[in-house]
Amino acid sequence: MSFVKTRQKTRSIKVGSVFVGNAAPVAVQSMTNTYTQDVAATVGQITALTQAGCEIVRVAVPDMEAALAIKRIKKQIEIPLIADIHFDHKLAIAAADAGADGLRINPGNIGPTHKVKAVADCAKAHGIPIRVGVNAGSLEKDILATMGATPEAMVESALRNIAILEALDFNDIKISLKASDVERTVQAYRLISTRTDVPLHVGVTEAGGLYAGITKSAIGIGMLLSEGIGDTIRVSLTRDPVEEIRVGWEILRSLKIRKRGPEIISCPTCGRCKINLFDIARTVEDALLNSTTDIKVAIMGCVVNGPGEAREADIGIAGGDGIGILFKKGKIIKKVPQDRLVEVLFQEIKQYESDQN
Ligand code: SF4
């Protein structure tokens, strides 16, 4: 039995070719950090994100040039694109007309109902969903004044925004409720999941640099997913967004929800290790970054304990003193001169891949 609770039932929506919600797999998202109007740079980053396993990408649309650029970007990418808009409903309409597969807006900051209605009508005409993005840092003034920037206030804002769209007969909605700390984020999603069946995009926003960002995202997203909450995820890092995708997949893999590509296990090394395992591990990791082969590879520091400690690995290497070993499922296959260990490992992985196909 899975240690993760059964996914909470949400309504099904479609972002381009990707189903979101209900029984659809939890999708991994990211957002570009290029200037969207720089089409070549944006397409380049989306291509790298796609290779890393990004399934839905969001781009910022701060002005009309960015909105119009979507048309050219869409022709050159393979994954659905969501346009992220603040304040200006004309940008949302232009982005939808340019071919965006979804809009991320906050109806509360789009302005009067007729403007929200114009966006909802346009999204409906194009058959695309709207994500209501609630952020603890930009709640409506009246909600903030009475409730503070609390999880309850975030939920209130989300429900209000959902109600605005549903009153316009627009139901193709996804919500996110993000705060920059794990506690409020988790509480807000727990609360909203009992109040609506709208699919949830989960993440801890502005999570920080590598260490803080990965830790907060893994704990926040991980806690929610383990409770069955979350239909799409985004890890937020002040880094290349490709790294967000890699962390997102590792979170899903750790929870045994989905997996993609090789799993690399490597030991932390100790006084028994007589090779430069850190360099070897990095070389193997880099070489397998975009591989989609379902394989478990072990890179262990010593012959004595390595094969036993990594018994579940399909293929592994362990360093010795001048001579290393290749092992499969804990069994030693052959001895290999240390300077050929990585080369032999790659040959074996290639063989494994062709055996799988
Ligand atoms: S595999 Fe060997 S080197 Fe690595 S941690 Fe275990 S005992 Fe130490």
mmCIF file of N, CA and C and ligand atoms in Angstrom, residues 267-274 277 300-306 309, ligand 1:
data_model
loop_
_atom_site.group_PDB
_atom_site.id
_atom_site.type_symbol
_atom_site.label_atom_id
_atom_site.label_comp_id
_atom_site.label_asym_id
_atom_site.label_seq_id
_atom_site.Cartn_x
_atom_site.Cartn_y
_atom_site.Cartn_z
ATOM 1 N N CYS A 267 26.884 7.142 -2.427
ATOM 2 C CA CYS A 267 27.146 7.209 -0.985
ATOM 3 C C CYS A 267 27.814 8.540 -0.637
ATOM 4 N N PRO A 268 27.752 8.942 0.615
ATOM 5 C CA PRO A 268 28.355 10.228 0.996
ATOM 6 C C PRO A 268 29.870 10.144 1.098
ATOM 7 N N THR A 269 30.403 8.960 0.939
ATOM 8 C CA THR A 269 31.820 8.584 1.168
ATOM 9 C C THR A 269 32.140 8.637 2.672
ATOM 10 N N CYS A 270 33.184 7.937 3.007
ATOM 11 C CA CYS A 270 33.687 7.965 4.386
ATOM 12 C C CYS A 270 35.167 7.601 4.316
ATOM 13 N N GLY A 271 35.772 7.324 5.422
ATOM 14 C CA GLY A 271 37.206 7.049 5.460
ATOM 15 C C GLY A 271 37.615 5.813 4.680
ATOM 16 N N ARG A 272 36.634 4.999 4.226
ATOM 17 C CA ARG A 272 36.986 3.802 3.453
ATOM 18 C C ARG A 272 37.139 4.098 1.960
ATOM 19 N N CYS A 273 36.693 5.266 1.541
ATOM 20 C CA CYS A 273 36.676 5.604 0.107
ATOM 21 C C CYS A 273 38.064 6.025 -0.367
ATOM 22 N N LYS A 274 38.528 5.371 -1.446
ATOM 23 C CA LYS A 274 39.882 5.694 -1.932
ATOM 24 C C LYS A 274 39.864 6.230 -3.364
ATOM 25 N N LEU A 277 35.123 10.094 -5.561
ATOM 26 C CA LEU A 277 33.740 9.740 -5.869
ATOM 27 C C LEU A 277 32.889 10.957 -6.222
ATOM 28 N N MET A 300 29.245 4.038 -5.646
ATOM 29 C CA MET A 300 29.588 3.812 -4.245
ATOM 30 C C MET A 300 31.104 3.920 -4.011
ATOM 31 N N GLY A 301 31.432 4.310 -2.812
ATOM 32 C CA GLY A 301 32.821 4.639 -2.517
ATOM 33 C C GLY A 301 33.754 3.458 -2.301
ATOM 34 N N CYS A 302 33.216 2.333 -1.843
ATOM 35 C CA CYS A 302 34.148 1.224 -1.578
ATOM 36 C C CYS A 302 33.552 -0.126 -1.940
ATOM 37 N N VAL A 303 34.443 -1.000 -2.293
ATOM 38 C CA VAL A 303 34.077 -2.341 -2.736
ATOM 39 C C VAL A 303 33.487 -3.156 -1.585
ATOM 40 N N VAL A 304 33.971 -2.895 -0.381
ATOM 41 C CA VAL A 304 33.555 -3.706 0.769
ATOM 42 C C VAL A 304 32.058 -3.553 1.056
ATOM 43 N N ASN A 305 31.604 -2.311 1.148
ATOM 44 C CA ASN A 305 30.209 -2.106 1.532
ATOM 45 C C ASN A 305 29.304 -1.655 0.388
ATOM 46 N N GLY A 306 29.906 -1.079 -0.676
ATOM 47 C CA GLY A 306 29.117 -0.490 -1.762
ATOM 48 C C GLY A 306 28.063 -1.410 -2.358
ATOM 49 N N GLU A 309 25.259 -2.155 0.117
ATOM 50 C CA GLU A 309 24.440 -0.997 0.476
ATOM 51 C C GLU A 309 23.543 -0.567 -0.688
HETATM 52 S S1 SF4 B 1 29.932 2.667 0.432
HETATM 53 FE FE1 SF4 B 1 31.924 2.481 1.463
HETATM 54 S S2 SF4 B 1 32.822 4.518 1.175
HETATM 55 FE FE2 SF4 B 1 30.644 4.756 0.790
HETATM 56 S S3 SF4 B 1 29.799 5.363 2.766
HETATM 57 FE FE3 SF4 B 1 29.558 3.147 2.587
HETATM 58 S S4 SF4 B 1 31.360 2.341 3.626
HETATM 59 FE FE4 SF4 B 1 31.828 4.504 3.182
#
